[in-house]
Amino acid sequence: MNYSPSSYPAVFREATHTTETLLKDTDTVFCLHGRVVGLAGSKGRLRDISGTAEFTLEDPNVRVKVGDIVELTGRKVAEDMIVDEIIPLAIAKDGTCQWEEGAKLNNRRQNLSLRSKALFAIRTYFEIDKFIEVETPALVPAVGQDLHIELFESELKSAQGKGTYYLITSPEHHMKRLLVEGWDRIYQICRCFRNGECSQFHNPEFTMVEWYRAYEDYRAIMEDVESLVAYVASKVLGVTEIKYAGRTIDLSPPWKRLNMREAFSTLASLKVDSWDDEEGFIRRAKEISPSIRPIDTWEDIFYKLLIEKIEPAIAQMGPLFLMEFPPQLAALAKLNIGNGRYAERVEAYVGGLELANGFTELNDPVEQRQRFITEQRKRQRAGLAVNPVDEKLLLAMEQGMPPATGIALGVDRLLMLLTGSSDIGEVMAFPLEDA
């Protein structure tokens, strides 16, 4: 079958201006490309990536309509854009135009432009601090065992046969293998995937920046987070003060540090001498929260109280780190050597929004295997699929993984903060509902 030639012109002129630059010029000739977003008689309005501009047609009988992509040529006389010729480059069906002007479209354009600047600023920050950017697989044969994360599973077909692979929930395992190879400071901006996570704060496909420092601990990674966030805000917005959820928040370091014991004691009225007293913790928690069910595990209850009691309270405190988690929640984190009653795990919050999660990384392969097995048993008890243990990670760790700290920060959530957005889809080009 032979294709027919298109009626759309194959040749068009190079634009001399954008709407933004033309508005600053007077008494000049121009060639513009863009979409017609308004047309009434001889008056029209053109939109391109830089904005909109009004124009006047010399011939009001031209055959274009709202929605068409066009080439305009003419002259600027004082403040007026006089169009001598208008050529359709692409025709909008039935005169409809989903790109019509409005607050939603303007907000989308601004957010995507800001997103590009933020990604550039993130890379610049790490380059200044002498980090190496790396890329690791998105499709892998083994992932983590987290009880609360559902996976995207796929069947891989190859010359060696078929096999089950998964989309990564984090690049953590492969980045740790690079630490073993001797890369001391590495970072990655990548897409991650978590099934079933759909809300105003979650999209099943999202962007994270994850980084690791060898020979450092969780205190160093907290300093990284607060410095990075403030740096990106200053480069993108020109200031470190933002407005989010009706509050003005200063992102400048240092951020507040709050350990989990103190948080539960002061904000949830639940004092615990030891996280090991699980029965006592559950009994007191049931008195505090009516949402707790008999079937809820200790871990379920912990996170319910965190969401119901802790997060609303810390939303009023500005940027902060919740740190020193119970050892039960330390699948990949080191327990504190001097005090094994807590793990060196930290989460960063701004305005109540969780932004990042990191640890002093466990680098003992024997202990790591045991924790993987423990997490597998938790998944089995919960009736969930049991994920395979990542033997390649454990094999790498057996070669000697240096002491290290690492953290993953949600880029989309950072963009929500910088733009004041209430929904994660507002800072994505194509969230799930538009994919």
CSV table of C-alpha atoms in Angstrom, one decimal:
chain,number,residue,atom,x,y,z
A,1,MET,CA,0.0,0.0,0.0
A,2,ASN,CA,1.3,3.4,-1.0
A,3,TYR,CA,0.8,6.4,1.3
A,4,SER,CA,-1.0,9.5,-0.1
A,5,PRO,CA,0.7,12.9,0.1
A,6,SER,CA,-0.4,15.1,3.0
A,7,SER,CA,-2.2,18.4,2.4
A,8,TYR,CA,-0.2,19.9,5.2
A,9,PRO,CA,2.8,22.0,3.9
A,10,ALA,CA,6.1,20.3,4.0
A,11,VAL,CA,8.1,23.6,4.0
A,12,PHE,CA,7.7,26.5,6.4
A,13,ARG,CA,9.8,29.4,7.4
A,14,GLU,CA,12.0,29.8,10.4
A,15,ALA,CA,10.3,31.8,13.1
A,16,THR,CA,11.9,35.1,13.9
A,17,HIS,CA,10.3,35.7,17.2
A,18,THR,CA,8.2,34.1,20.0
A,19,THR,CA,5.1,35.9,21.3
A,20,GLU,CA,7.2,37.0,24.3
A,21,THR,CA,10.0,38.5,22.3
A,22,LEU,CA,7.7,40.1,19.7
A,23,LEU,CA,5.8,41.9,22.4
A,24,LYS,CA,9.0,43.7,23.3
A,25,ASP,CA,9.7,44.8,19.7
A,26,THR,CA,8.2,47.6,17.6
A,27,ASP,CA,8.3,48.4,13.9
A,28,THR,CA,9.6,45.1,12.9
A,29,VAL,CA,8.7,42.2,10.5
A,30,PHE,CA,8.0,38.9,12.0
A,31,CYS,CA,7.3,35.2,11.4
A,32,LEU,CA,5.6,33.3,14.3
A,33,HIS,CA,4.5,29.7,14.8
A,34,GLY,CA,1.8,28.7,17.3
A,35,ARG,CA,-1.8,27.7,17.9
A,36,VAL,CA,-4.8,30.0,17.2
A,37,VAL,CA,-6.7,30.2,20.5
A,38,GLY,CA,-9.0,33.1,19.7
A,39,LEU,CA,-10.5,34.4,16.5
A,40,ALA,CA,-13.3,36.9,15.9
A,41,GLY,CA,-13.5,38.8,12.6
A,42,SER,CA,-10.1,40.3,11.8
A,43,LYS,CA,-8.9,39.9,15.4
A,44,GLY,CA,-7.2,36.8,16.8
A,45,ARG,CA,-4.9,35.5,19.5
A,46,LEU,CA,-1.9,33.2,19.1
A,47,ARG,CA,-0.4,31.0,21.7
A,48,ASP,CA,3.1,29.5,21.7
A,49,ILE,CA,5.3,28.1,24.5
A,50,SER,CA,6.3,31.6,25.7
A,51,GLY,CA,2.7,33.0,26.0
A,52,THR,CA,0.0,34.6,23.9
A,53,ALA,CA,-0.2,37.7,21.6
A,54,GLU,CA,-3.1,39.5,19.9
A,55,PHE,CA,-3.0,40.0,16.1
A,56,THR,CA,-4.9,41.7,13.4
A,57,LEU,CA,-5.6,40.1,10.0
A,58,GLU,CA,-5.2,42.1,6.9
A,59,ASP,CA,-7.6,39.7,5.2
A,60,PRO,CA,-10.4,38.7,7.7
A,61,ASN,CA,-11.6,36.0,5.2
A,62,VAL,CA,-8.6,33.6,5.8
A,63,ARG,CA,-9.5,29.9,6.1
A,64,VAL,CA,-8.3,29.1,9.6
A,65,LYS,CA,-10.1,28.5,12.8
A,66,VAL,CA,-9.5,28.3,16.6
A,67,GLY,CA,-7.3,25.3,17.3
A,68,ASP,CA,-5.3,25.3,14.1
A,69,ILE,CA,-1.5,25.5,14.3
A,70,VAL,CA,-0.3,28.2,12.0
A,71,GLU,CA,2.5,30.3,10.6
A,72,LEU,CA,1.9,34.1,10.8
A,73,THR,CA,4.0,36.6,8.9
A,74,GLY,CA,3.5,40.3,9.1
A,75,ARG,CA,4.8,43.5,10.6
A,76,LYS,CA,4.6,45.0,14.1
A,77,VAL,CA,3.5,48.6,13.9
A,78,ALA,CA,3.8,50.2,17.4
A,79,GLU,CA,1.8,47.8,19.6
A,80,ASP,CA,-0.2,46.2,16.8
A,81,MET,CA,0.7,42.9,15.1
A,82,ILE,CA,-0.5,43.2,11.5
A,83,VAL,CA,-0.7,39.7,9.8
A,84,ASP,CA,-0.2,39.8,6.1
A,85,GLU,CA,-0.2,36.0,5.6
A,86,ILE,CA,-1.5,33.1,7.7
A,87,ILE,CA,-0.7,29.5,6.7
A,88,PRO,CA,-2.2,26.5,8.4
A,89,LEU,CA,0.5,23.9,9.4
A,90,ALA,CA,-1.9,21.5,11.2
A,91,ILE,CA,-5.7,21.5,11.3
A,92,ALA,CA,-7.6,21.0,14.5
A,93,LYS,CA,-10.5,18.6,13.9
A,94,ASP,CA,-14.0,20.1,13.9
A,95,GLY,CA,-12.6,23.4,15.2
A,96,THR,CA,-12.2,21.9,18.7
A,97,CYS,CA,-9.1,22.7,20.7
A,98,GLN,CA,-8.2,21.0,24.0
A,99,TRP,CA,-5.4,23.6,24.4
A,100,GLU,CA,-7.8,26.5,25.0
A,101,GLU,CA,-6.6,29.1,27.4
A,102,GLY,CA,-7.3,29.0,31.1
A,103,ALA,CA,-5.8,28.8,34.5
A,104,LYS,CA,-5.4,25.0,34.3
A,105,LEU,CA,-3.3,25.2,31.1
A,106,ASN,CA,-1.3,28.1,32.3
A,107,ASN,CA,-0.5,26.3,35.6
A,108,ARG,CA,0.5,23.2,33.7
A,109,ARG,CA,2.9,25.1,31.5
A,110,GLN,CA,4.4,26.9,34.4
A,111,ASN,CA,4.8,23.7,36.4
A,112,LEU,CA,6.5,21.8,33.6
A,113,SER,CA,8.9,24.6,32.9
A,114,LEU,CA,9.7,24.8,36.6
A,115,ARG,CA,10.2,21.0,36.7
A,116,SER,CA,12.8,21.2,34.0
A,117,LYS,CA,14.7,23.9,35.9
A,118,ALA,CA,14.5,21.8,39.1
A,119,LEU,CA,16.0,18.7,37.5
A,120,PHE,CA,18.8,20.9,36.1
A,121,ALA,CA,19.4,22.3,39.6
A,122,ILE,CA,19.4,18.9,41.2
A,123,ARG,CA,22.1,17.7,38.8
A,124,THR,CA,24.1,20.9,39.3
A,125,TYR,CA,24.0,20.5,43.1
A,126,PHE,CA,25.4,17.0,42.9
A,127,GLU,CA,28.0,17.9,40.3
A,128,ILE,CA,29.3,20.7,42.6
A,129,ASP,CA,29.5,18.2,45.5
A,130,LYS,CA,31.5,15.8,43.2
A,131,PHE,CA,28.9,13.0,42.9
A,132,ILE,CA,28.8,10.7,39.9
A,133,GLU,CA,25.5,10.3,38.2
A,134,VAL,CA,24.7,6.6,37.5
A,135,GLU,CA,22.0,4.6,35.7
A,136,THR,CA,20.8,1.2,36.9
A,137,PRO,CA,18.2,-1.2,35.5
A,138,ALA,CA,14.5,-0.4,35.8
A,139,LEU,CA,13.6,-4.1,35.1
A,140,VAL,CA,15.1,-6.5,37.6
A,141,PRO,CA,14.8,-10.1,38.7
A,142,ALA,CA,14.6,-9.4,42.4
A,143,VAL,CA,13.4,-6.4,44.5
A,144,GLY,CA,12.9,-5.5,48.1
A,145,GLN,CA,10.5,-7.3,50.5
A,146,ASP,CA,8.6,-4.2,51.9
A,147,LEU,CA,5.2,-5.3,53.3
A,148,HIS,CA,3.4,-2.2,52.1
A,149,ILE,CA,4.7,-2.0,48.5
A,150,GLU,CA,3.0,-3.8,45.7
A,151,LEU,CA,5.0,-4.6,42.5
A,152,PHE,CA,4.5,-4.5,38.8
A,153,GLU,CA,5.4,-7.9,37.5
A,154,SER,CA,6.3,-8.9,34.0
A,155,GLU,CA,7.4,-12.0,32.1
A,156,LEU,CA,10.7,-11.6,30.3
A,157,LYS,CA,11.2,-13.6,27.1
A,158,SER,CA,14.7,-14.2,25.9
A,159,ALA,CA,16.9,-16.7,24.1
A,160,GLN,CA,17.5,-18.3,27.5
A,161,GLY,CA,13.8,-18.8,28.1
A,162,LYS,CA,11.2,-17.1,30.2
A,163,GLY,CA,11.6,-15.5,33.6
A,164,THR,CA,9.7,-13.2,36.0
A,165,TYR,CA,11.0,-9.7,36.3
A,166,TYR,CA,9.8,-6.6,38.2
A,167,LEU,CA,9.8,-2.9,37.7
A,168,ILE,CA,11.9,-1.3,40.4
A,169,THR,CA,10.4,0.4,43.4
A,170,SER,CA,13.8,2.0,44.1
A,171,PRO,CA,17.2,1.6,42.5
A,172,GLU,CA,18.7,0.9,45.9
A,173,HIS,CA,20.0,-2.7,45.4
A,174,HIS,CA,22.0,-1.9,42.3
A,175,MET,CA,23.3,1.3,43.7
A,176,LYS,CA,24.7,-0.6,46.7
A,177,ARG,CA,26.4,-3.0,44.3
A,178,LEU,CA,28.1,0.1,42.8
A,179,LEU,CA,29.2,1.1,46.3
A,180,VAL,CA,30.9,-2.4,46.6
A,181,GLU,CA,32.8,-1.6,43.3
A,182,GLY,CA,34.3,1.5,44.9
A,183,TRP,CA,32.0,4.4,43.9
A,184,ASP,CA,31.9,6.5,47.0
A,185,ARG,CA,29.5,9.3,46.0
A,186,ILE,CA,26.7,8.3,43.5
A,187,TYR,CA,23.3,9.6,42.6
A,188,GLN,CA,20.5,8.8,40.2
A,189,ILE,CA,17.4,10.4,38.9
A,190,CYS,CA,15.1,7.7,37.7
A,191,ARG,CA,11.5,6.4,37.3
A,192,CYS,CA,10.2,4.1,40.0
A,193,PHE,CA,7.0,2.0,40.0
A,194,ARG,CA,4.7,1.0,42.8
A,195,ASN,CA,1.4,-0.7,42.1
A,196,GLY,CA,-1.8,0.4,43.7
A,197,GLU,CA,-0.4,3.8,44.8
A,198,CYS,CA,-3.0,6.3,43.4
A,199,SER,CA,-3.9,9.4,45.4
A,200,GLN,CA,-3.3,13.1,45.4
A,201,PHE,CA,0.2,12.3,46.7
A,202,HIS,CA,0.9,9.1,44.8
A,203,ASN,CA,1.3,8.1,41.2
A,204,PRO,CA,2.1,4.5,40.3
A,205,GLU,CA,5.0,5.8,38.1
A,206,PHE,CA,7.0,8.5,39.7
A,207,THR,CA,10.5,10.1,39.7
A,208,MET,CA,13.0,9.8,42.5
A,209,VAL,CA,16.5,11.1,43.1
A,210,GLU,CA,18.4,8.6,45.2
A,211,TRP,CA,22.0,9.1,46.4
A,212,TYR,CA,24.6,7.4,48.6
A,213,ARG,CA,27.7,8.5,50.5
A,214,ALA,CA,30.3,5.9,51.5
A,215,TYR,CA,31.9,6.3,55.0
A,216,GLU,CA,29.1,8.6,56.3
A,217,ASP,CA,26.0,8.0,58.3
A,218,TYR,CA,22.4,9.2,58.5
A,219,ARG,CA,23.4,12.6,60.0
A,220,ALA,CA,25.3,13.4,56.8
A,221,ILE,CA,22.4,12.5,54.6
A,222,MET,CA,20.0,14.8,56.5
A,223,GLU,CA,22.4,17.7,55.9
A,224,ASP,CA,22.4,16.7,52.2
A,225,VAL,CA,18.6,16.8,52.0
A,226,GLU,CA,18.1,20.2,53.6
A,227,SER,CA,20.9,21.7,51.6
A,228,LEU,CA,19.6,20.2,48.3
A,229,VAL,CA,16.0,21.3,48.8
A,230,ALA,CA,17.0,24.9,49.7
A,231,TYR,CA,19.5,25.0,46.8
A,232,VAL,CA,16.8,23.9,44.3
A,233,ALA,CA,14.3,26.3,45.6
A,234,SER,CA,16.8,29.2,45.4
A,235,LYS,CA,17.7,28.3,41.8
A,236,VAL,CA,14.1,27.8,40.6
A,237,LEU,CA,12.2,30.4,42.6
A,238,GLY,CA,15.0,32.8,43.6
A,239,VAL,CA,14.0,32.4,47.3
A,240,THR,CA,14.0,29.6,49.9
A,241,GLU,CA,10.6,30.6,51.2
A,242,ILE,CA,7.6,28.8,49.8
A,243,LYS,CA,3.8,28.8,50.2
A,244,TYR,CA,2.3,25.3,50.6
A,245,ALA,CA,-1.1,24.2,51.9
A,246,GLY,CA,-1.8,27.7,53.1
A,247,ARG,CA,1.4,28.1,55.1
A,248,THR,CA,4.6,30.0,54.5
A,249,ILE,CA,7.6,27.7,54.9
A,250,ASP,CA,11.3,28.6,55.0
A,251,LEU,CA,13.4,25.8,53.6
A,252,SER,CA,16.7,27.2,54.8
A,253,PRO,CA,18.9,24.8,56.8
A,254,PRO,CA,19.0,23.6,59.5
A,255,TRP,CA,15.8,21.7,59.7
A,256,LYS,CA,14.3,20.5,63.0
A,257,ARG,CA,15.3,17.0,64.1
A,258,LEU,CA,12.7,15.0,66.0
A,259,ASN,CA,13.2,11.4,67.1
A,260,MET,CA,10.3,8.9,66.9
A,261,ARG,CA,10.1,8.3,70.6
A,262,GLU,CA,9.7,12.0,71.3
A,263,ALA,CA,7.2,12.3,68.4
A,264,PHE,CA,5.0,9.5,69.7
A,265,SER,CA,5.2,10.7,73.3
A,266,THR,CA,4.5,14.4,72.7
A,267,LEU,CA,2.2,14.3,69.6
A,268,ALA,CA,0.4,11.0,70.1
A,269,SER,CA,0.4,10.8,73.9
A,270,LEU,CA,1.9,7.4,73.7
A,271,LYS,CA,5.0,6.9,75.9
A,272,VAL,CA,7.0,3.8,75.2
A,273,ASP,CA,10.1,2.7,77.2
A,274,SER,CA,10.9,0.2,74.5
A,275,TRP,CA,9.5,-0.6,71.1
A,276,ASP,CA,10.0,-4.3,72.1
A,277,ASP,CA,6.9,-4.0,74.3
A,278,GLU,CA,4.6,-4.6,71.3
A,279,GLU,CA,1.7,-5.8,73.4
A,280,GLY,CA,1.8,-2.6,75.5
A,281,PHE,CA,2.1,-0.4,72.4
A,282,ILE,CA,-0.9,-2.1,70.7
A,283,ARG,CA,-3.0,-1.9,73.9
A,284,ARG,CA,-2.3,1.9,74.4
A,285,ALA,CA,-2.7,2.6,70.7
A,286,LYS,CA,-6.2,1.1,70.6
A,287,GLU,CA,-7.2,3.5,73.4
A,288,ILE,CA,-5.9,6.4,71.2
A,289,SER,CA,-7.2,5.5,67.8
A,290,PRO,CA,-10.7,4.2,67.0
A,291,SER,CA,-9.6,3.2,63.5
A,292,ILE,CA,-7.4,0.3,64.7
A,293,ARG,CA,-8.9,-3.1,63.9
A,294,PRO,CA,-8.3,-6.4,65.7
A,295,ILE,CA,-6.5,-7.8,62.6
A,296,ASP,CA,-4.0,-4.9,62.4
A,297,THR,CA,-0.4,-5.9,63.0
A,298,TRP,CA,2.0,-3.9,65.1
A,299,GLU,CA,3.4,-2.3,61.9
A,300,ASP,CA,-0.1,-1.4,60.6
A,301,ILE,CA,-0.9,0.3,63.9
A,302,PHE,CA,2.4,2.2,63.9
A,303,TYR,CA,1.7,3.7,60.5
A,304,LYS,CA,-1.9,4.5,61.3
A,305,LEU,CA,-0.8,6.5,64.3
A,306,LEU,CA,1.9,8.1,62.3
A,307,ILE,CA,-0.6,9.2,59.7
A,308,GLU,CA,-3.4,10.2,62.1
A,309,LYS,CA,-1.5,11.8,64.9
A,310,ILE,CA,2.1,12.6,64.0
A,311,GLU,CA,1.9,13.9,60.4
A,312,PRO,CA,-0.9,16.4,61.0
A,313,ALA,CA,1.1,17.8,64.0
A,314,ILE,CA,4.4,18.1,62.2
A,315,ALA,CA,2.7,19.9,59.3
A,316,GLN,CA,2.7,23.0,61.6
A,317,MET,CA,6.4,22.7,62.4
A,318,GLY,CA,8.1,23.6,59.2
A,319,PRO,CA,10.7,21.4,57.5
A,320,LEU,CA,11.9,18.5,59.8
A,321,PHE,CA,13.3,15.1,60.0
A,322,LEU,CA,11.6,12.2,61.8
A,323,MET,CA,14.5,10.0,62.8
A,324,GLU,CA,15.6,6.9,64.8
A,325,PHE,CA,12.8,4.5,63.9
A,326,PRO,CA,11.9,1.4,65.8
A,327,PRO,CA,14.1,-1.6,64.9
A,328,GLN,CA,11.1,-3.5,63.5
A,329,LEU,CA,11.1,-1.0,60.6
A,330,ALA,CA,14.7,-1.3,59.8
A,331,ALA,CA,14.8,-3.9,57.0
A,332,LEU,CA,17.7,-2.2,55.3
A,333,ALA,CA,19.0,0.1,58.0
A,334,LYS,CA,21.7,-0.3,60.7
A,335,LEU,CA,20.6,-0.4,64.3
A,336,ASN,CA,22.4,2.1,66.4
A,337,ILE,CA,25.5,0.5,67.8
A,338,GLY,CA,25.3,2.2,71.2
A,339,ASN,CA,21.6,1.8,71.5
A,340,GLY,CA,20.0,-1.1,69.6
A,341,ARG,CA,16.6,0.1,70.5
A,342,TYR,CA,16.4,2.3,67.4
A,343,ALA,CA,17.4,2.1,63.8
A,344,GLU,CA,19.4,4.9,62.1
A,345,ARG,CA,16.5,5.6,59.7
A,346,VAL,CA,15.2,9.1,58.8
A,347,GLU,CA,12.3,10.6,56.9
A,348,ALA,CA,12.1,14.2,55.7
A,349,TYR,CA,8.9,16.1,55.9
A,350,VAL,CA,7.9,19.6,54.7
A,351,GLY,CA,4.5,21.0,55.6
A,352,GLY,CA,3.4,17.5,56.6
A,353,LEU,CA,4.3,16.0,53.2
A,354,GLU,CA,6.8,13.1,53.3
A,355,LEU,CA,9.6,14.0,51.0
A,356,ALA,CA,12.4,11.5,51.5
A,357,ASN,CA,13.3,8.3,53.3
A,358,GLY,CA,16.9,7.1,54.1
A,359,PHE,CA,19.2,5.2,56.4
A,360,THR,CA,22.6,4.5,57.6
A,361,GLU,CA,22.8,1.4,55.4
A,362,LEU,CA,23.2,-2.1,56.7
A,363,ASN,CA,26.3,-3.6,55.2
A,364,ASP,CA,26.4,-6.9,57.0
A,365,PRO,CA,25.4,-9.6,54.4
A,366,VAL,CA,24.6,-12.2,57.0
A,367,GLU,CA,22.2,-9.9,58.9
A,368,GLN,CA,20.8,-8.6,55.6
A,369,ARG,CA,19.9,-12.1,54.5
A,370,GLN,CA,18.1,-12.8,57.8
A,371,ARG,CA,16.1,-9.5,57.5
A,372,PHE,CA,15.1,-10.4,54.0
A,373,ILE,CA,13.8,-13.8,55.3
A,374,THR,CA,12.0,-12.0,58.1
A,375,GLU,CA,10.3,-9.7,55.6
A,376,GLN,CA,9.4,-12.7,53.4
A,377,ARG,CA,7.6,-14.3,56.4
A,378,LYS,CA,5.7,-11.1,57.1
A,379,ARG,CA,4.5,-11.0,53.5
A,380,GLN,CA,3.5,-14.7,53.7
A,381,ARG,CA,1.5,-14.1,56.9
A,382,ALA,CA,-0.3,-11.2,55.3
A,383,GLY,CA,-1.3,-13.4,52.3
A,384,LEU,CA,1.0,-11.5,49.9
A,385,ALA,CA,3.3,-12.8,47.2
A,386,VAL,CA,6.7,-13.6,48.5
A,387,ASN,CA,9.4,-11.8,46.5
A,388,PRO,CA,12.7,-13.6,45.7
A,389,VAL,CA,15.7,-12.7,47.7
A,390,ASP,CA,18.2,-10.6,45.8
A,391,GLU,CA,21.1,-13.0,45.8
A,392,LYS,CA,23.3,-10.7,43.6
A,393,LEU,CA,23.0,-7.9,46.2
A,394,LEU,CA,24.0,-10.3,49.0
A,395,LEU,CA,26.9,-11.7,46.9
A,396,ALA,CA,28.2,-8.2,46.3
A,397,MET,CA,27.9,-7.4,50.0
A,398,GLU,CA,29.9,-10.5,50.8
A,399,GLN,CA,32.8,-8.9,48.9
A,400,GLY,CA,32.7,-6.0,51.4
A,401,MET,CA,30.3,-3.1,51.2
A,402,PRO,CA,31.7,0.1,52.8
A,403,PRO,CA,29.8,1.8,55.6
A,404,ALA,CA,27.4,4.2,53.8
A,405,THR,CA,24.3,6.3,54.0
A,406,GLY,CA,21.7,6.7,51.4
A,407,ILE,CA,18.3,8.3,50.8
A,408,ALA,CA,15.6,8.6,48.2
A,409,LEU,CA,13.8,11.9,47.6
A,410,GLY,CA,10.5,12.2,45.6
A,411,VAL,CA,11.1,14.7,42.8
A,412,ASP,CA,7.4,15.0,42.1
A,413,ARG,CA,6.6,15.8,45.7
A,414,LEU,CA,9.4,18.4,45.8
A,415,LEU,CA,7.8,20.0,42.7
A,416,MET,CA,4.5,20.0,44.6
A,417,LEU,CA,6.1,22.0,47.3
A,418,LEU,CA,7.8,24.4,45.0
A,419,THR,CA,4.7,25.1,42.9
A,420,GLY,CA,2.2,25.0,45.8
A,421,SER,CA,0.3,22.1,44.1
A,422,SER,CA,-2.2,20.0,46.0
A,423,ASP,CA,-2.1,17.1,43.6
A,424,ILE,CA,0.9,15.2,42.3
A,425,GLY,CA,-0.7,15.1,38.8
A,426,GLU,CA,-0.3,18.9,38.5
A,427,VAL,CA,3.5,18.6,38.3
A,428,MET,CA,3.6,15.7,35.8
A,429,ALA,CA,3.3,15.9,32.1
A,430,PHE,CA,1.1,12.7,32.0
A,431,PRO,CA,-0.1,11.4,35.4
A,432,LEU,CA,-1.9,8.1,35.4
A,433,GLU,CA,-5.3,9.5,34.3
A,434,ASP,CA,-3.8,11.1,31.2
A,435,ALA,CA,-1.3,8.3,30.3
